[in-house]
mmCIF file of C-alpha atoms and ligand atoms in Angstrom:
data_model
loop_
_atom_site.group_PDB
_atom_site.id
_atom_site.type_symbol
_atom_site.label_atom_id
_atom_site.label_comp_id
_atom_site.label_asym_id
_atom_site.label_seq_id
_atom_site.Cartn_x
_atom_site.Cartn_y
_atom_site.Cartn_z
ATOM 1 C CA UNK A 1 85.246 113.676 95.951
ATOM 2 C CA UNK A 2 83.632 116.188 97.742
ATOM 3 C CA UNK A 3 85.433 119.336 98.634
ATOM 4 C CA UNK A 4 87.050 120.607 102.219
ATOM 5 C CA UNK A 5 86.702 123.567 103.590
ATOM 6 C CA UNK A 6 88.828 124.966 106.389
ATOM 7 C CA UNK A 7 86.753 126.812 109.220
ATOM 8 C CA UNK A 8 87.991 127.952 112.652
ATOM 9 C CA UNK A 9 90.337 125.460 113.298
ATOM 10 C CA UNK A 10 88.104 122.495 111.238
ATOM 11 C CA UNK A 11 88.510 120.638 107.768
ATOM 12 C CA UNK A 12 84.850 120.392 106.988
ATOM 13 C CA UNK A 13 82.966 119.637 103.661
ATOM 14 C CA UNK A 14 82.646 122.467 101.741
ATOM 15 C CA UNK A 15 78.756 122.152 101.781
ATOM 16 C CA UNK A 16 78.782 121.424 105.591
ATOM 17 C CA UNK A 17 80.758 124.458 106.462
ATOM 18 C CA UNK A 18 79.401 127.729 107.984
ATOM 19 C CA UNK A 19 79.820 130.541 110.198
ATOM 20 C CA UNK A 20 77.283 132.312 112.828
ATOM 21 C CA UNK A 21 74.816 134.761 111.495
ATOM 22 C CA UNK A 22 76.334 137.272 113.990
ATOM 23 C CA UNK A 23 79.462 137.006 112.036
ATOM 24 C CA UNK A 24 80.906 140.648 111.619
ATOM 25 C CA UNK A 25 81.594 140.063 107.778
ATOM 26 C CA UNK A 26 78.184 139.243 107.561
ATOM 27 C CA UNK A 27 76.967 142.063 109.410
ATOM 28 C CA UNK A 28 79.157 144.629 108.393
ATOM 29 C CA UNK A 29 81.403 143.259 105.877
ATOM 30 C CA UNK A 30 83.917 143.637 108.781
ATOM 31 C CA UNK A 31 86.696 141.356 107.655
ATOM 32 C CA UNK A 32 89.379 140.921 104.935
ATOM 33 C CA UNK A 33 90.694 138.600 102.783
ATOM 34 C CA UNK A 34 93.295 137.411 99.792
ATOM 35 C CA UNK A 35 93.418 135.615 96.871
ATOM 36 C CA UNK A 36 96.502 132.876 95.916
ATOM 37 C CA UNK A 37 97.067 131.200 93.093
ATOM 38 C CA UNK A 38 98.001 127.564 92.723
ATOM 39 C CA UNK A 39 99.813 126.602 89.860
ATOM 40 C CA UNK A 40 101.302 123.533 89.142
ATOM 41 C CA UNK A 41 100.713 122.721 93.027
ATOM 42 C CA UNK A 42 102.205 125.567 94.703
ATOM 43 C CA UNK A 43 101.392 128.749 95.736
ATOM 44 C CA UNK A 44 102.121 131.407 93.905
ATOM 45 C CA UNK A 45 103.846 134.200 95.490
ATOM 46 C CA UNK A 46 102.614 133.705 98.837
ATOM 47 C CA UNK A 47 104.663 135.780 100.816
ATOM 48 C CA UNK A 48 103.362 138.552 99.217
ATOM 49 C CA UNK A 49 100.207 137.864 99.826
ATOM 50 C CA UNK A 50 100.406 137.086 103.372
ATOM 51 C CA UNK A 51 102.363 140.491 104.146
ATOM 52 C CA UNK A 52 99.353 142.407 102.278
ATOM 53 C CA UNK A 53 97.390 140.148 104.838
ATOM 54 C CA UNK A 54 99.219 141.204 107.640
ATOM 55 C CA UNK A 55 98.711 144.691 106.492
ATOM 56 C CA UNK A 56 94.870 144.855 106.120
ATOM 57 C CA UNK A 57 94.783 143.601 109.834
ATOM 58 C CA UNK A 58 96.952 146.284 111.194
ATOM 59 C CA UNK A 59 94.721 149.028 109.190
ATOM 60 C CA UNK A 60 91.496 147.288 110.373
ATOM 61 C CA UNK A 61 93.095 146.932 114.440
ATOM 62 C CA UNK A 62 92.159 142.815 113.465
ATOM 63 C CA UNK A 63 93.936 140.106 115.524
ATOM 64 C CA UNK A 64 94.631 137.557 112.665
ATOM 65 C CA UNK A 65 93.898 134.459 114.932
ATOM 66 C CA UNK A 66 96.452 131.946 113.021
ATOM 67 C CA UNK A 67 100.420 132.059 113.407
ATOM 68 C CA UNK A 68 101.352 132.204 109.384
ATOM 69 C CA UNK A 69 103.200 129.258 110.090
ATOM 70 C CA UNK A 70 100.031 127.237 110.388
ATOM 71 C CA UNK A 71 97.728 129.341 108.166
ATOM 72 C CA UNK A 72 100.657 128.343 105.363
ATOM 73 C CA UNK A 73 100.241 125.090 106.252
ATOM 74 C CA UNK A 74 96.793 125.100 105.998
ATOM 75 C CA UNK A 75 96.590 126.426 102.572
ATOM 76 C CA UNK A 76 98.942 124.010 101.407
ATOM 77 C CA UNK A 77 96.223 121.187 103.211
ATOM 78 C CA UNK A 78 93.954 122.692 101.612
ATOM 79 C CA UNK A 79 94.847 122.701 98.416
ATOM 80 C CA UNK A 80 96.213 118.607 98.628
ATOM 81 C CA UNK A 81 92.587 118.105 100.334
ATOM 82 C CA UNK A 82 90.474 119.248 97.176
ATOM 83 C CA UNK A 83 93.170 117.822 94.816
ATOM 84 C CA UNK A 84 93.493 121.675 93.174
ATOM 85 C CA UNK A 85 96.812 121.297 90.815
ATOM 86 C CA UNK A 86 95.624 124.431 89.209
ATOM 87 C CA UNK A 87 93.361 127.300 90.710
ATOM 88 C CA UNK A 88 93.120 129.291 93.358
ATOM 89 C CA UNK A 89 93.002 129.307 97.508
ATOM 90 C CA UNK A 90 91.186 131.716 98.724
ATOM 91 C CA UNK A 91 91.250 132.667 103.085
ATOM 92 C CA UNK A 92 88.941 135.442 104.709
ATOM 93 C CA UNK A 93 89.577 136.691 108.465
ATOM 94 C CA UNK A 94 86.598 138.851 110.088
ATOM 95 C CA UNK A 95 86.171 140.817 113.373
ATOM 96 C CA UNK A 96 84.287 137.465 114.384
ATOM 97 C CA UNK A 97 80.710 137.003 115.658
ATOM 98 C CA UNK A 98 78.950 139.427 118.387
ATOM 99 C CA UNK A 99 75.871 140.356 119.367
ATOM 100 C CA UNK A 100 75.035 142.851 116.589
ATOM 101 C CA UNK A 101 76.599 146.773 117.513
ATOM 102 C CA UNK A 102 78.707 148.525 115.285
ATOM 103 C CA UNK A 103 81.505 148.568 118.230
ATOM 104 C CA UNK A 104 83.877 146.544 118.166
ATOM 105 C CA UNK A 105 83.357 143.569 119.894
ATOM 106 C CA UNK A 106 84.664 142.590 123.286
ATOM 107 C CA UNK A 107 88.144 142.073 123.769
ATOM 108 C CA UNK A 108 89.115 138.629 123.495
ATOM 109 C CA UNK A 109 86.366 137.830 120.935
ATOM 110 C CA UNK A 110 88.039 135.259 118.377
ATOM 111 C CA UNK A 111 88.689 136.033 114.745
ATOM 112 C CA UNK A 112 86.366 134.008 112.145
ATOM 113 C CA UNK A 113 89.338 132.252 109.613
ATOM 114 C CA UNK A 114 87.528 130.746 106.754
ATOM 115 C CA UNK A 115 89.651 129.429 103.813
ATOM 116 C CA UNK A 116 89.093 127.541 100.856
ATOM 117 C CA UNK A 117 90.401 126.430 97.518
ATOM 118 C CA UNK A 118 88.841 125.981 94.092
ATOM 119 C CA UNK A 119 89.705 124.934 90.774
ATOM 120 C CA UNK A 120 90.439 126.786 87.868
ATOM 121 C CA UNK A 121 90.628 125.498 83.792
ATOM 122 C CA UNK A 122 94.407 126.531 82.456
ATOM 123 C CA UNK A 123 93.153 126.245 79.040
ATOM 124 C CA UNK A 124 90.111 128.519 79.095
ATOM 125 C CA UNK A 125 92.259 130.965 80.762
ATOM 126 C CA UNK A 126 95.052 131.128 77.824
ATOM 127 C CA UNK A 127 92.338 131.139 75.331
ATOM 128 C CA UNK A 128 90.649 133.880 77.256
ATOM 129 C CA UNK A 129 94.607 135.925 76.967
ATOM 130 C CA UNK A 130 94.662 135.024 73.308
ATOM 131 C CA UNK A 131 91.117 136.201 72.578
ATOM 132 C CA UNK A 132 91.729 139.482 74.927
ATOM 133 C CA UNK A 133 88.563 140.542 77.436
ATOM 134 C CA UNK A 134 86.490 144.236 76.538
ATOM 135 C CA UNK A 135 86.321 146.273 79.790
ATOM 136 C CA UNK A 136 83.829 149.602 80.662
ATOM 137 C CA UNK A 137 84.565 152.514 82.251
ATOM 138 C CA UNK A 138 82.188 152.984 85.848
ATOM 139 C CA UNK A 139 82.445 156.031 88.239
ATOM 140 C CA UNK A 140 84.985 154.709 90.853
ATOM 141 C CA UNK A 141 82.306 155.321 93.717
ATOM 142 C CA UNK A 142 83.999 152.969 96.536
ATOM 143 C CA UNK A 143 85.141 153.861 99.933
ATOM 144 C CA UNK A 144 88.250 156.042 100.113
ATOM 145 C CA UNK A 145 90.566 153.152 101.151
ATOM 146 C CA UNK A 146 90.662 150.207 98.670
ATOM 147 C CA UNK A 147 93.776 150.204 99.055
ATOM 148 C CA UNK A 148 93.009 147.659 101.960
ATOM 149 C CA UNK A 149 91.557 144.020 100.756
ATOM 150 C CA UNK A 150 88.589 144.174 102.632
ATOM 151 C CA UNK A 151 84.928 141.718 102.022
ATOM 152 C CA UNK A 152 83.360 145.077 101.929
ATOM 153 C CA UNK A 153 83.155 144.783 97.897
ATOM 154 C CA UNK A 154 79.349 145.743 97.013
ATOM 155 C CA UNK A 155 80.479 148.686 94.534
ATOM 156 C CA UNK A 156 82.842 146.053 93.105
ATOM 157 C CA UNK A 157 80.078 143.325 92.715
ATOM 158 C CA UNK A 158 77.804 145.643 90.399
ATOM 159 C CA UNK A 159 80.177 146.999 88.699
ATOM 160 C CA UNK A 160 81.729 143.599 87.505
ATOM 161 C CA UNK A 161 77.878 142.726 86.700
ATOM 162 C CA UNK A 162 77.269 146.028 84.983
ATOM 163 C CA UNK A 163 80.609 145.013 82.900
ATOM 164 C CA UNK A 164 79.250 141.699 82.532
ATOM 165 C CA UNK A 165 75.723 142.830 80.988
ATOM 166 C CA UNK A 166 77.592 145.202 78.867
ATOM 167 C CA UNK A 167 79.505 141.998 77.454
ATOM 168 C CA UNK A 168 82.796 143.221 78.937
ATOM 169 C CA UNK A 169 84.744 141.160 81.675
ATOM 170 C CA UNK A 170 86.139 144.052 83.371
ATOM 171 C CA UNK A 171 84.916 147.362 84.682
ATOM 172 C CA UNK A 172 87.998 150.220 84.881
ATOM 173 C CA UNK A 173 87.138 152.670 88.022
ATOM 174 C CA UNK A 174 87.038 156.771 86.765
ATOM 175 C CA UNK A 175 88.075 159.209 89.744
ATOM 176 C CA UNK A 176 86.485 162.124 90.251
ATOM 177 C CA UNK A 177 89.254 164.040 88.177
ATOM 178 C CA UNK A 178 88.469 161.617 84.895
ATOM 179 C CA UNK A 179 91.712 159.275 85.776
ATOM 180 C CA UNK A 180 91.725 155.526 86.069
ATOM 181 C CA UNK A 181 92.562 154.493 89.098
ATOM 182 C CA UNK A 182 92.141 150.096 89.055
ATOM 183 C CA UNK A 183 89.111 147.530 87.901
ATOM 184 C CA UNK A 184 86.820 146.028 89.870
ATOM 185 C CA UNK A 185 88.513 143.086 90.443
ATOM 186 C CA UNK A 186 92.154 143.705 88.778
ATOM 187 C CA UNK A 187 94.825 146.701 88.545
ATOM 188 C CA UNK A 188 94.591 148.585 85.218
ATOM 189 C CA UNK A 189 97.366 149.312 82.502
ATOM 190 C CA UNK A 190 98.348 150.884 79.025
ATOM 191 C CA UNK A 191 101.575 150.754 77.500
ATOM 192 C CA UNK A 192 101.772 154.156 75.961
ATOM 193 C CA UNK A 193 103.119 155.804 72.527
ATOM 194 C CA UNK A 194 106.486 154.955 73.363
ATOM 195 C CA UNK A 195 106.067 151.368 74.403
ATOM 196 C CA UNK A 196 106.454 152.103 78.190
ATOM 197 C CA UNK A 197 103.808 150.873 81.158
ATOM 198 C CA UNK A 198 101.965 152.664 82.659
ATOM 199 C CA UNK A 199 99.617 152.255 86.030
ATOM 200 C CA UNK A 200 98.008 154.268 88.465
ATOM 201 C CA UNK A 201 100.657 154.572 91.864
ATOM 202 C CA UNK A 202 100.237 152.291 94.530
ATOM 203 C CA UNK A 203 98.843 155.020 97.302
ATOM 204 C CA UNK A 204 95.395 154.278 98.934
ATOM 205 C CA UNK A 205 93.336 154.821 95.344
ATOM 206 C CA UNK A 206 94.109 151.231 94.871
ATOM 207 C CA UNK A 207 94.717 147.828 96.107
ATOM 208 C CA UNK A 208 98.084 147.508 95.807
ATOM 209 C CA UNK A 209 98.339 144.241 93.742
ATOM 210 C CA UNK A 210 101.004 141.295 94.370
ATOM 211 C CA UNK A 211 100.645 140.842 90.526
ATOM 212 C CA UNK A 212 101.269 144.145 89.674
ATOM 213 C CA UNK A 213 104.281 144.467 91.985
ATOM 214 C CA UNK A 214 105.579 141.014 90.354
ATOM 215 C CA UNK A 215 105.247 142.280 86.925
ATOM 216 C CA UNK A 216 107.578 145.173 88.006
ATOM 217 C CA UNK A 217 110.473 143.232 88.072
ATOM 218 C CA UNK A 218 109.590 141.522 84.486
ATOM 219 C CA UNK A 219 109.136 144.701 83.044
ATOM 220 C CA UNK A 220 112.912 145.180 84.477
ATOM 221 C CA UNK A 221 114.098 142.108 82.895
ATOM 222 C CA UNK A 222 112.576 142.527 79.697
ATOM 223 C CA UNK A 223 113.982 146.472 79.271
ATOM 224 C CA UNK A 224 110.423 148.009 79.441
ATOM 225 C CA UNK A 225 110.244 150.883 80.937
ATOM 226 C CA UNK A 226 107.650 152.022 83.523
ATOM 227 C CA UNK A 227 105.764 154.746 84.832
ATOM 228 C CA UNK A 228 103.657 154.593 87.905
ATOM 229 C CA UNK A 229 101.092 157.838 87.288
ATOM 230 C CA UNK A 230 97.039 157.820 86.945
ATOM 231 C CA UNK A 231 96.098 157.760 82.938
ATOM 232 C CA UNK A 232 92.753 159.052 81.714
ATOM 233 C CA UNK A 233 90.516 157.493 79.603
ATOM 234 C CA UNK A 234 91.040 159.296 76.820
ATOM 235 C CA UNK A 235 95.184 157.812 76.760
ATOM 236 C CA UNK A 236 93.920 154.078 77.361
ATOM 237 C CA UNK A 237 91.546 155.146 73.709
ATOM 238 C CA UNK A 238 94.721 155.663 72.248
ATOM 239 C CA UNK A 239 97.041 153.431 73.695
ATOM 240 C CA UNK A 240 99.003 150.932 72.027
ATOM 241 C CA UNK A 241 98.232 148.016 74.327
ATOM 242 C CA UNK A 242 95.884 147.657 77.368
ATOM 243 C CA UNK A 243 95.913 145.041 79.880
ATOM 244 C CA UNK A 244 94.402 143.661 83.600
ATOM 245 C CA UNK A 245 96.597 142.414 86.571
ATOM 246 C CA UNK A 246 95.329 140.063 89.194
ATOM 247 C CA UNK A 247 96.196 136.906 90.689
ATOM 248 C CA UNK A 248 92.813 135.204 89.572
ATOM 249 C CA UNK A 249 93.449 136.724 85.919
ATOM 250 C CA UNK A 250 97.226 137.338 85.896
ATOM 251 C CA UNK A 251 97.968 139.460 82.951
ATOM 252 C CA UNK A 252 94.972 139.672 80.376
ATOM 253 C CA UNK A 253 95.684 141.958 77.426
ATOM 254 C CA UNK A 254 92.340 144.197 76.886
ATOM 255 C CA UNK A 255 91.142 144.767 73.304
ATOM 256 C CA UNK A 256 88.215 147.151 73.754
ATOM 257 C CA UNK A 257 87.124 149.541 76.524
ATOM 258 C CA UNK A 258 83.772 151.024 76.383
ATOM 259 C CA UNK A 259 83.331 149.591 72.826
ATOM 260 C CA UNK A 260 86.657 151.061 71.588
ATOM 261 C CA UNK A 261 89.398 149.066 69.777
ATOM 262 C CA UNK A 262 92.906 149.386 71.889
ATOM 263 C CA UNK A 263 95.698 148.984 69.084
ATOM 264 C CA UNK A 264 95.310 146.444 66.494
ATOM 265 C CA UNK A 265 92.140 145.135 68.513
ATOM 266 C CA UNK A 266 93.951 141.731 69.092
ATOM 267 C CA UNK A 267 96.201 141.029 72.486
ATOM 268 C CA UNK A 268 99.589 142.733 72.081
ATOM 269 C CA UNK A 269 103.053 141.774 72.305
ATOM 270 C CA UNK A 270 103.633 143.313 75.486
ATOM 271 C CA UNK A 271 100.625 141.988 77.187
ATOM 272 C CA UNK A 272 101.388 138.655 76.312
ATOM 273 C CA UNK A 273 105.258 139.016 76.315
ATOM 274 C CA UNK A 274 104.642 139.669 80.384
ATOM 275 C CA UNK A 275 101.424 136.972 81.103
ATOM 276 C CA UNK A 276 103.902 134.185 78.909
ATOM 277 C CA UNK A 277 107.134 135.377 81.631
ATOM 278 C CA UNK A 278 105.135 135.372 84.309
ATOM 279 C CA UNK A 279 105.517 131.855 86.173
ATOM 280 C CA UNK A 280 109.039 131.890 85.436
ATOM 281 C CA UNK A 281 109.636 135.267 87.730
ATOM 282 C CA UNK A 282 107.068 134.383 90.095
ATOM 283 C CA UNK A 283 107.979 132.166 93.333
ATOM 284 C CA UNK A 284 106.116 129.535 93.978
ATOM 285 C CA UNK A 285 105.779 127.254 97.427
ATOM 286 C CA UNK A 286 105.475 124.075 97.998
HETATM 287 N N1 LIG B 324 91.263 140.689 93.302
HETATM 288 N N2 LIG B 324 92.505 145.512 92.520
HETATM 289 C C1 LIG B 324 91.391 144.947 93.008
HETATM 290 C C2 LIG B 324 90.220 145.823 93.330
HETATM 291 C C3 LIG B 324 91.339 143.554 93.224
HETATM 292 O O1 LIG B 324 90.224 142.994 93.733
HETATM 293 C C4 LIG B 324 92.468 142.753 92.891
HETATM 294 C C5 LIG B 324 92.490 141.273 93.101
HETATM 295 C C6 LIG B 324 93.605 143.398 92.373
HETATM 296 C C7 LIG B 324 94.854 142.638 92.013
HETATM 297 O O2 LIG B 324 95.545 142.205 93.164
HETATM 298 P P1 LIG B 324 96.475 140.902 93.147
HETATM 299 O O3 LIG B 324 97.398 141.064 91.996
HETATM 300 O O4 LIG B 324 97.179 140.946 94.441
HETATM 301 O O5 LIG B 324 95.552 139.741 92.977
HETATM 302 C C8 LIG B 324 93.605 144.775 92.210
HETATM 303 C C9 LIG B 324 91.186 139.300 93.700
HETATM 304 C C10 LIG B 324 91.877 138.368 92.782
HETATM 305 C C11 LIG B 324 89.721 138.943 93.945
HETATM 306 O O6 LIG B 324 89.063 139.751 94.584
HETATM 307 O O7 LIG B 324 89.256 137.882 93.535
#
């Protein structure tokens, strides 16, 4: 079966499908995009995602060129098209293709909508959460708004490599004032002395993650308590339990940062108290 693609208005095999080399996100990495899960068939909460969506656009003045009507129902084809029961849809709008200036292009110029969906093995991922990942700490050197979900991701990129020839999965971002602010691909947490969460605040340090906001409310239900405030790495040394958010990872405890044990050095209750609730807390569409 080979897979579909969605490009412009077009299902189109995945190894068929392209966009102009004047595309803006090529260009200029002039676009933005999200990430959805699929689990058990549905989307996983997608309204979430598509708000964050809708957000990026406004901050970037982008048009997104799809009613969310359709672009739902496109996802949805999407993932029925590739047969993807498990894994992950993922849809990138750009400033579309121009003649190259760093201008914006003329009025009226459509949006580029490019989506597609890919696997993912449920199995490998739950032995990944019982085995726990090791992280590094990087300098957080991006751009001063991550807090938008934009392609423009090249600090990201080497830092997750630099993470990944270190042996770690993750790399946690250090502010110029020594505090965590997110990982490369993933929100960062510790649950402290006292058993409580903590993360960095949602203000324009960090992507505001649809996971993290999720796991919110099942720290709620489950009587943790939580405290949104940056944590340095010197705390996350010490801390009882450390863990990633994201909707490609969901909640993966972390047993070593910078080749430090965190806790016992095995996944903690918390961590996996949390990634074990959360598909029962999470909505999921059809
Ligand atoms: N990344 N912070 C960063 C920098 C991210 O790239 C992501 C997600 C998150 C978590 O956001 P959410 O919970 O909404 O997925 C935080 C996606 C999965 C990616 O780039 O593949």
């Amino acid at each position: 079966m080979s897979r579909i693609a969605y490009v412009n208005g077009r299902y189109i095999r995945h190894a068929d499908a392209g966009v102009s080399i004047d595309d803006r996100a090529f260009l200029f990495a002039d676009g933005i995009y999200e990430v959805i899960e699929i689990f058990d068939g549905k989307l996983i909460d997608e309204a979430g995602h598509l708000a964050r969506l809708e957000r990026s656009a406004r901050e970037l003045r982008l048009t997104l060129p799809l009613a969310q009507g359709v672009l739902k129902l496109v996802l949805r084809e999407l993932a029925a098209r590739n047969r993807v029961t498990d894994g992950h849809v993922y849809l990138q709008v750009t400033r579309g293709a121009a003649r190259r200036d760093h201008f914006f292009p003329k009025p009226g110029t459509p949006a580029t909508f490019v989506a597609f969906a890919h696997r993912s093995d449920r199995a490998a991922a739950e032995a990944k959460a019982r085995a726990g990942i090791k992280v590094i700490s990087l300098p957080d050197i991006r751009w001063k708004r991550p807090d938008i979900k934009t392609t423009s991701l090249l600090p990201n990129v080497l830092a997750k490599q630099q993470a990944r020839e270190a042996g770690a999965y993750e790399a946690w971002l250090v502010d110029a004032d020594g505090y965590v602010t997110e990982g490369a691909s993933s929100n960062a947490w510790i649950v402290d002395g006292q058993g409580a969460l903590v993360t960095h605040p949602a203000d324009s340090a960090i992507l505001s993650g649809i996971t993290r906001a999720r796991l919110f409310q099942i720290a709620a239900a489950q009587g943790l308590a939580l405290v949104e405030r940056p944590f340095t790495l010197e705390e996350a040394f010490s801390a009882g339990e450390a863990f990633i958010s994201g909707a490609t990872t969901l909640v993966m405890p972390v047993v070593a940062i910078d080749g430090r044990t965190i806790g016992s050095g095995a996944p903690g209750p918390v961590s996996l108290g949390l990634r074990a609730a959360f598909h029962d807390y999470a909505p999921a569409s059809g």
